Short mmCIF file of C-alpha atoms in Angstrom, two decimals:
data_model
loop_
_atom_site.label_atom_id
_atom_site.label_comp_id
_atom_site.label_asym_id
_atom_site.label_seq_id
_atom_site.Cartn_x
_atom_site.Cartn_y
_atom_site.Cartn_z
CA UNK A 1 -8.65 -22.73 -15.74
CA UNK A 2 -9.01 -19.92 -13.24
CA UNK A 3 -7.12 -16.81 -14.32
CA UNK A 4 -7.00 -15.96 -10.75
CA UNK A 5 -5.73 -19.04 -9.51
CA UNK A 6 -3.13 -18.74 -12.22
CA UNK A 7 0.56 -18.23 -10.88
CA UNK A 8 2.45 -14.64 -11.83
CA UNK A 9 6.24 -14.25 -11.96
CA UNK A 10 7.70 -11.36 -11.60
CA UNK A 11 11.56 -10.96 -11.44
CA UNK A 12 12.76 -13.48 -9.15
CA UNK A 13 9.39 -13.73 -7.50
CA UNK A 14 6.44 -16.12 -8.41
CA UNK A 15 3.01 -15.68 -7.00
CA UNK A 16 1.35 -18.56 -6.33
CA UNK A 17 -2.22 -16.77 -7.50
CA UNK A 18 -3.44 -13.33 -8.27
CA UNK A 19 -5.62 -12.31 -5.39
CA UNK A 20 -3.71 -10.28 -3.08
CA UNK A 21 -4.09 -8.55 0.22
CA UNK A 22 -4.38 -4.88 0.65
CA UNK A 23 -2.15 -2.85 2.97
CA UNK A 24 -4.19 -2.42 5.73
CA UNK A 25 -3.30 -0.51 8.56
CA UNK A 26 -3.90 -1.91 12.21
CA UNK A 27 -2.87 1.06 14.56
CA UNK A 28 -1.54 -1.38 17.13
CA UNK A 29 1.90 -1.35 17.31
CA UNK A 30 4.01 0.30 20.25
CA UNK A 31 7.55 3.09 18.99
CA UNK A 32 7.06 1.63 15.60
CA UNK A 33 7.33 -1.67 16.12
CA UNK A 34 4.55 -4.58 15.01
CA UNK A 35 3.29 -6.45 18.22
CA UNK A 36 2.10 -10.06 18.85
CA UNK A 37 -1.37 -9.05 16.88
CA UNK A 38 0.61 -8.42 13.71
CA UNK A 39 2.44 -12.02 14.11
CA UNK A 40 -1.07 -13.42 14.38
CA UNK A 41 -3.05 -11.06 12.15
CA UNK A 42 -0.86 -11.31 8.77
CA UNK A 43 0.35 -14.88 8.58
CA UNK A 44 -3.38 -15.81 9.02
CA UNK A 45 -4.19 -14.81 5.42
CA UNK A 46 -1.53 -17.30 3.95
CA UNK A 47 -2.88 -20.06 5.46
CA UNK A 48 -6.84 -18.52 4.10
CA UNK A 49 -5.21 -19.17 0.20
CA UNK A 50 -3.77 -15.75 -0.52
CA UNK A 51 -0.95 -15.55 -3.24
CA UNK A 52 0.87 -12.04 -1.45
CA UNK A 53 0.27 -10.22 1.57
CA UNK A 54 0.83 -6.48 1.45
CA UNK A 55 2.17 -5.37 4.98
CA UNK A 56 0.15 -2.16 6.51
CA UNK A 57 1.53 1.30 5.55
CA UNK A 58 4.94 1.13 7.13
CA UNK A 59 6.70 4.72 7.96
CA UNK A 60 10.30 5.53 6.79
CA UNK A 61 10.52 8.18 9.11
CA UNK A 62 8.86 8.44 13.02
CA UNK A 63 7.24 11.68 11.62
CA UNK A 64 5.92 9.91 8.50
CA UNK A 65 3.58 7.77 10.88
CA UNK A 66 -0.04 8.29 10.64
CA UNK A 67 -0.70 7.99 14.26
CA UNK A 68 1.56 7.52 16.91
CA UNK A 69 0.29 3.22 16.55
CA UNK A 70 1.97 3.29 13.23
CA UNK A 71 4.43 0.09 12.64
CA UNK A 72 7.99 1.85 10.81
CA UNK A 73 11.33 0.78 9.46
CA UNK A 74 13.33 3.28 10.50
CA UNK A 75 15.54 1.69 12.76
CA UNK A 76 16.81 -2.29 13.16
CA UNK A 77 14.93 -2.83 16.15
CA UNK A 78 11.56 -2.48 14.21
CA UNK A 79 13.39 -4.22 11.22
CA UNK A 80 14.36 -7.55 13.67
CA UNK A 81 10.42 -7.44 14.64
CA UNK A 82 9.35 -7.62 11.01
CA UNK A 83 11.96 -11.16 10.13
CA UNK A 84 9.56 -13.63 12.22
CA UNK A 85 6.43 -12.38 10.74
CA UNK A 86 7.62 -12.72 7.13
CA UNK A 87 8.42 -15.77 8.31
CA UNK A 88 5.40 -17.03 9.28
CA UNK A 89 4.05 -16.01 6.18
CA UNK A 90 6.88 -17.98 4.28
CA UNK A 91 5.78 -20.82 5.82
CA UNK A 92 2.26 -21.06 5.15
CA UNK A 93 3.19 -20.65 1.32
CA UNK A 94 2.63 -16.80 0.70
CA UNK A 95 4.82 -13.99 -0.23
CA UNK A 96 4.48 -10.35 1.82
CA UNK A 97 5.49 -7.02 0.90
CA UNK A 98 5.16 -4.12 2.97
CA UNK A 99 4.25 -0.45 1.97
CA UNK A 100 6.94 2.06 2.56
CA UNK A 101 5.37 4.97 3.63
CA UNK A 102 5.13 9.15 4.99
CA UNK A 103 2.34 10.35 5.82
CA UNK A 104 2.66 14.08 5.28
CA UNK A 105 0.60 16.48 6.15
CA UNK A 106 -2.23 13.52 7.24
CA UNK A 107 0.63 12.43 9.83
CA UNK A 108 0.32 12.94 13.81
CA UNK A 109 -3.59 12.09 13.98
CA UNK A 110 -5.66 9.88 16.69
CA UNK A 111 -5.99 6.13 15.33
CA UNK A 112 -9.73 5.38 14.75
CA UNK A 113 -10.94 4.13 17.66
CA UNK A 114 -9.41 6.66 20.08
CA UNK A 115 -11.94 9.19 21.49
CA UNK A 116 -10.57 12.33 20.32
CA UNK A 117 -10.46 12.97 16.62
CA UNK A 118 -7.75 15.20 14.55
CA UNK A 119 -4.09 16.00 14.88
CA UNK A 120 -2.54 14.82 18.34
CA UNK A 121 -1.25 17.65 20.24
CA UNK A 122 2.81 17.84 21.03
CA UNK A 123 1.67 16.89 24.75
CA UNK A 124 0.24 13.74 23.94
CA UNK A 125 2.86 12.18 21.99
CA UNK A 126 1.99 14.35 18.40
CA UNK A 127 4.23 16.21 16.27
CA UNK A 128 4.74 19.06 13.30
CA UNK A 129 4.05 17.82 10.20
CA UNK A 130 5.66 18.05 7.22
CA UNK A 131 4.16 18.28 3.51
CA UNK A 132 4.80 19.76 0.18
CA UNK A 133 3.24 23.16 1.02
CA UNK A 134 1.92 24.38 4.28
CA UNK A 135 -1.55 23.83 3.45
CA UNK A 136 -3.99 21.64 6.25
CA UNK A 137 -5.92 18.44 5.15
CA UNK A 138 -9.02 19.73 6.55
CA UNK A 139 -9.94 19.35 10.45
CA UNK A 140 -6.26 18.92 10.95
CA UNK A 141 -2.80 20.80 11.83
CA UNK A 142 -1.10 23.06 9.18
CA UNK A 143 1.67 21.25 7.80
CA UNK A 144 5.42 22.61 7.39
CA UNK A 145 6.48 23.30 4.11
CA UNK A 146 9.53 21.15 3.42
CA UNK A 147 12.92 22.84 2.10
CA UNK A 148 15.06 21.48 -0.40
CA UNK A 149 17.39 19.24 2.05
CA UNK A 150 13.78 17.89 3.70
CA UNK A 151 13.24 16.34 0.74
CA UNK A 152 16.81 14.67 0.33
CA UNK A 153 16.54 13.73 4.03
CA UNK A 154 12.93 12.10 2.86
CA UNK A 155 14.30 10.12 -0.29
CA UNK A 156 17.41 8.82 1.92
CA UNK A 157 14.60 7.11 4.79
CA UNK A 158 12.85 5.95 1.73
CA UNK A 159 16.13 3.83 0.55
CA UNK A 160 17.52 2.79 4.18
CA UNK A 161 13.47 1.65 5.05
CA UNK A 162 13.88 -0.67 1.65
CA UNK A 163 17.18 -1.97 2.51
CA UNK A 164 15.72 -3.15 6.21
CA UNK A 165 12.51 -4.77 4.35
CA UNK A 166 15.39 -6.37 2.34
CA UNK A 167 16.98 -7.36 5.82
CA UNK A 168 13.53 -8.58 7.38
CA UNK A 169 13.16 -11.08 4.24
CA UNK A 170 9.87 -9.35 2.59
CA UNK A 171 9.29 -10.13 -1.00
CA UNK A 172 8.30 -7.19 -2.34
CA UNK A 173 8.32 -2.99 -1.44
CA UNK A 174 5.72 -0.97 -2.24
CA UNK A 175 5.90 2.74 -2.55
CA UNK A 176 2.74 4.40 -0.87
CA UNK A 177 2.01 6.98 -3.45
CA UNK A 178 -2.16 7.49 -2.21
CA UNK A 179 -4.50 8.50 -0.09
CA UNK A 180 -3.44 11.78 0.68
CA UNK A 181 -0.41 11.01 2.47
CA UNK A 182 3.24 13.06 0.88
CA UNK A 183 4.00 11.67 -2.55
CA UNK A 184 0.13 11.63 -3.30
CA UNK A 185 0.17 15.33 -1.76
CA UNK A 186 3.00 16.41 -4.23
CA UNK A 187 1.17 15.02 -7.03
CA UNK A 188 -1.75 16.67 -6.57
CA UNK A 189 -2.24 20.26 -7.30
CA UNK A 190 -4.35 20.93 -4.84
CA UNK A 191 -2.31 20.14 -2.07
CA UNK A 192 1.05 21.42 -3.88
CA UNK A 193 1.42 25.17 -3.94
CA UNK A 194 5.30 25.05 -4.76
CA UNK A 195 7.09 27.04 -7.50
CA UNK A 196 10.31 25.27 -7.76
CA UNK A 197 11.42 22.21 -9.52
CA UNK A 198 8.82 20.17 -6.97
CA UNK A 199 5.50 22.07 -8.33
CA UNK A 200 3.83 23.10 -11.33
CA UNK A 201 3.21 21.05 -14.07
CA UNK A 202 2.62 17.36 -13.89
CA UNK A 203 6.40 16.64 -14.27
CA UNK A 204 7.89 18.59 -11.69
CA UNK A 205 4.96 17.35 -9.04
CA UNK A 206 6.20 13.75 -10.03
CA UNK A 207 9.41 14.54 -9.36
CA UNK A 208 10.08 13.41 -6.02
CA UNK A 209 7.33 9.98 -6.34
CA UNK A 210 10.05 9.20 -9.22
CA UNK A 211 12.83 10.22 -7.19
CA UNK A 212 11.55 7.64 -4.30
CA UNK A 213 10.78 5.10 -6.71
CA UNK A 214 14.43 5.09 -8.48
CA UNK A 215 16.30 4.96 -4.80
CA UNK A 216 14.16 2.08 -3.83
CA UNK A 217 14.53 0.16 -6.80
CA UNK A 218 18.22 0.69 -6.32
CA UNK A 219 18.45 -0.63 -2.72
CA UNK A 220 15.88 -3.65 -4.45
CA UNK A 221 18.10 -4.87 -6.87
CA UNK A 222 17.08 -6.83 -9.66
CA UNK A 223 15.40 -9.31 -8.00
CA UNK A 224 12.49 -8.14 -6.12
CA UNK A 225 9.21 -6.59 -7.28
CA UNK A 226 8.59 -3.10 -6.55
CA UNK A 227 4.96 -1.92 -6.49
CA UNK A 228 3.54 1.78 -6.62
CA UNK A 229 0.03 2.00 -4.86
CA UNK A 230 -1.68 5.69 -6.73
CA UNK A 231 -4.79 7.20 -5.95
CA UNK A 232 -6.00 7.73 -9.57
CA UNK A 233 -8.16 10.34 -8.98
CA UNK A 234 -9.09 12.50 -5.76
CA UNK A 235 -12.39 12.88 -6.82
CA UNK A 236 -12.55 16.35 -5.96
CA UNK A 237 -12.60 19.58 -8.40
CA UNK A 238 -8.98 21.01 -9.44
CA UNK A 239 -7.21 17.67 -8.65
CA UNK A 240 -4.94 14.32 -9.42
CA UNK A 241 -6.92 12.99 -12.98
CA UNK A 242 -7.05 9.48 -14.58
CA UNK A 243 -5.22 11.03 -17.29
CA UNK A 244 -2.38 11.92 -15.09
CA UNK A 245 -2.26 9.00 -12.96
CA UNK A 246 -1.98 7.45 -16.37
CA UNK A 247 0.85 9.60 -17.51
CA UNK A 248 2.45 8.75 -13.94
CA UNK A 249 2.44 5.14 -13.93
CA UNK A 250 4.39 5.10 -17.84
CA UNK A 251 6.81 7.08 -15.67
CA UNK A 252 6.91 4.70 -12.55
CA UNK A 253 7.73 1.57 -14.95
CA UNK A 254 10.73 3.28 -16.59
CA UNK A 255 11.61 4.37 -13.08
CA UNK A 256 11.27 0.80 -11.63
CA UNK A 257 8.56 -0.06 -10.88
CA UNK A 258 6.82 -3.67 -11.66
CA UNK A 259 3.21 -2.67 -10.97
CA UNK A 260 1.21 -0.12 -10.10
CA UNK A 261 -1.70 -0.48 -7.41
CA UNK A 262 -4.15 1.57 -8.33
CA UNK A 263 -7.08 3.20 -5.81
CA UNK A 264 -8.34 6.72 -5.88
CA UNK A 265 -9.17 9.22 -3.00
CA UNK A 266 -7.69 10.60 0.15
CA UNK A 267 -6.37 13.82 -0.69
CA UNK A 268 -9.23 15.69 0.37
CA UNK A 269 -12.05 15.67 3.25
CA UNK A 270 -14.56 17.60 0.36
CA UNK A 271 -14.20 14.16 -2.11
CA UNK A 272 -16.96 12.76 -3.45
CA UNK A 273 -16.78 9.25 -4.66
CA UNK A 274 -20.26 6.71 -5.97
CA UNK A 275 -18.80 4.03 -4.04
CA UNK A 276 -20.09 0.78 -5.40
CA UNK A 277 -18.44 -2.86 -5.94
CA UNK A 278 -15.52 -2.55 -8.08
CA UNK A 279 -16.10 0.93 -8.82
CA UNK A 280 -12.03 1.63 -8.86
CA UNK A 281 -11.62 -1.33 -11.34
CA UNK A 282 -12.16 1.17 -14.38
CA UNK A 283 -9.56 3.38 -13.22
CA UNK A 284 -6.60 0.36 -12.94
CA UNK A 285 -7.72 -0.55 -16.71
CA UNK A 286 -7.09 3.50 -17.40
CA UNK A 287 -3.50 2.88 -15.25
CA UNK A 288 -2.97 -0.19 -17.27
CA UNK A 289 -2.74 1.54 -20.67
CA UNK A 290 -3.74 -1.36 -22.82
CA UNK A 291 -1.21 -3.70 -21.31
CA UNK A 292 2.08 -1.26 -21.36
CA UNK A 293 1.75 -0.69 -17.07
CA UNK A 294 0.93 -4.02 -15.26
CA UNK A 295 -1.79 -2.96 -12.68
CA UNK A 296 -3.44 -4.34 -9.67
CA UNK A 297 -7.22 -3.45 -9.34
CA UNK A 298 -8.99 -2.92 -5.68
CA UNK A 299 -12.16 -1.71 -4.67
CA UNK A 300 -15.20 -3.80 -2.95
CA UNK A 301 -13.96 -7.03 -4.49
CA UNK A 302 -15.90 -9.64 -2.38
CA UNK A 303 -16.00 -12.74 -4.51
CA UNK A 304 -14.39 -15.25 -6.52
CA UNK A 305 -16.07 -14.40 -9.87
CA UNK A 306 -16.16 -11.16 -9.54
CA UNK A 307 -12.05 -11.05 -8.94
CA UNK A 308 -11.95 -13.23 -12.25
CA UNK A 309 -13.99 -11.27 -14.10
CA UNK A 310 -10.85 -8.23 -13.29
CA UNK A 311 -8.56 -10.13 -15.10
CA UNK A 312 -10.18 -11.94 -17.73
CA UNK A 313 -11.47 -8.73 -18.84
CA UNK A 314 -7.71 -7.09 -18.71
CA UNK A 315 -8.55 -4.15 -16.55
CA UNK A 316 -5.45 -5.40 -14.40
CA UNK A 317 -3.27 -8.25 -13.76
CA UNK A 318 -3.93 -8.56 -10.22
CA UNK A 319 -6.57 -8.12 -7.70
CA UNK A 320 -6.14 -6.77 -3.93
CA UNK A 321 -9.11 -6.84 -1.54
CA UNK A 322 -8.81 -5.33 2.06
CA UNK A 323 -12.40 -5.37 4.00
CA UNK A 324 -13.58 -9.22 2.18
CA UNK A 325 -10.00 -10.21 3.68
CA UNK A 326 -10.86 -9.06 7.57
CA UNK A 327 -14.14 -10.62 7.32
CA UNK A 328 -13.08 -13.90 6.10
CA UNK A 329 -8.99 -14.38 6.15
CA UNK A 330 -10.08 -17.93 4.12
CA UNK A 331 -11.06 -15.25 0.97
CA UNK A 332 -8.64 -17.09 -0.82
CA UNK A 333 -9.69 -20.92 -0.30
CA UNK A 334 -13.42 -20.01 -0.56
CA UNK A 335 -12.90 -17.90 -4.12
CA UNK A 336 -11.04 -20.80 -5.22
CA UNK A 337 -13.63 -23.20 -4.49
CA UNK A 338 -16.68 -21.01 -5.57
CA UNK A 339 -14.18 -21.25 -9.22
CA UNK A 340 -13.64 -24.70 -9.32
CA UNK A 341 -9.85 -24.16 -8.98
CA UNK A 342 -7.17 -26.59 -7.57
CA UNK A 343 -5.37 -24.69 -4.88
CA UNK A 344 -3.22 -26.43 -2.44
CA UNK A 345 -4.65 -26.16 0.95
CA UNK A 346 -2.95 -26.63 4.26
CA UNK A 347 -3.56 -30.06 5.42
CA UNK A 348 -4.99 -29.17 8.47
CA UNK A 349 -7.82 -27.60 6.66
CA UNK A 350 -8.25 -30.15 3.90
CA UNK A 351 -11.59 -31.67 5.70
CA UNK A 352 -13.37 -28.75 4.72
CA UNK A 353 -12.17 -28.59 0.83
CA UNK A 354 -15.15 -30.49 -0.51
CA UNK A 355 -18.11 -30.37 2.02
#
């Protein structure tokens, strides 16, 4: 029996198999609200076999966006947009989360495909960013340091953003704590320059991650799965290690958390990273601390056995995949047929189940 095509329960939540879909962000929606591409875009990977869909790094705050395309949850109007997609999702016989998320100082930038690259200026719809200390990602705007009440202001959007995912219907939350964006920039030393109880030593950088983590799994309940998405290393000189990513996710569980999702990178343009398939997979075994953190393992995952082989050999106990997804949003039905495993598929795509 598939391991991947196994079900996993956790609280009131069963998955219906263990390969997931990354948060993937799609720089398309309009004052924070997801469009008639996310209604079609999503749901579309429930019906291709996949057990949860992780909504696109969703901002707490309109500052927090990435780019001024960035879907939120700041207010109800985005919240009422979300209910019909989770929805659709519902229906198709998925479950979908969505990343709660701040940018930091990587907020206010062009999306990918616009012609102008770096911050947005203040006349074209940009803003002042805000971040641990005021030190720039590189190629982009210097960041304001945030003050004490900031950060209260910060945790507060954090909990109210939860309770309208609540509202919407999604399944799980999922604290963005990667890629460079704020709770990855506290975290990491060399984006954190503070001296109070936010900086320093490994405990106090943690501080506010843990302090985002608690609120949401307040406003959660004890029902629904919250997930903590790390960059385990930033693969850069002087930063975020393994070894405290590890030490971070033992914290994250006795704060709340259910699992960790554990990448690696983003903090820093000057990263270097031997990108190669699965090469994050050793660093959600590190996470996973023998079986004491449940983890969730990414990273050029393109194929049925090579998700399997994740799990069976207990580097995590889930698999996400982002880019396999976008090139075939049927990941799920084909991995489960390259296994051999019996997956219920939509009847309207049973002709193509055996030939």
């Amino acid at each position: 029996m598939s391991l991947l095509f196994s079900p996993l329960t956790i609280r009131a939540r069963s998955f219906r198999n263990r390969l997931w879909v990354s948060p993937m962000c799609m720089y398309s929606a309009i004052d924070g609200i997801p469009q008639p591409w996310h209604r079609v875009h999503l749901p579309q990977f429930a019906s291709g076999g996949a057990g949860l869909i992780l909504a696109e790094a969703t901002s707490v705050t309109p500052e927090g966006r990435i780019s001024p395309r960035d879907v939120g949850l700041w207010n109800d109007v985005q919240r009422d947009a979300w209910a019909p997609i989770v929805d659709d999702v519902h229906q198709r016989g998925a479950l979908i989360g969505v990343q709660l998320a701040h940018a930091g100082r990587k907020a206010s930038t062009w999306w990918p495909w616009a012609p102008q690259r770096g911050s947005v200026p203040h006349e074209h719809g940009g803003w002042t960013t805000e971040a641990p200390s005021a030190v720039a990602f590189e190629g982009l705007a210097t960041p304001t340091a945030l003050e004490a009440d900031d950060i209260d202001r910060i945790v507060a959007a954090f909990a109210a953003a939860a309770q309208r995912a609540l509202d919407a219907g999604f399944d799980v939350l999922e604290v963005h704590g990667a890629h460079g964006y704020l709770l990855h920039e506290f975290l990491s030393p060399l984006s954190n320059l503070r001296t109070d109880e936010y900086g320093g030593a490994l405990a106090h950088r943690a501080r506010l991650l843990l302090r985002v983590l608690r609120t949401v799994r307040e406003a959660a309940g004890d029902d629904i799965p919250v997930f903590l998405r790390i960059s385990a290393t930033d693969h850069a000189e002087g930063g975020f290690t393994p070894d405290e990513a590890a030490q971070v996710g033992l914290w994250a569980i006795e704060a709340g958390a259910d699992l960790v999702d554990v990448s690696s990178g983003g903090l820093v343009a000057h990263q270097h990273i031997d990108v190669h398939p699965g090469y994050q997979v050793p660093l959600a075994a590190a996470v996973r601390a023998g079986g004491r953190v449940r983890t969730g393992a990414v990273g050029l995952i393109t194929s049925g056995a090579q998700a399997e082989e994740v799990l069976t050999s207990r580097a995590a106990d889930a698999v996400f995949a982002g880019r396999e997804w976008l090139r075939d949003p049927h990941f799920g039905l084909r991995a489960a047929h390259e296994l051999g495993a019996a997956v219920e598929w939509a009847p309207q795509y049973e002709r193509a189940r055996w030939r």
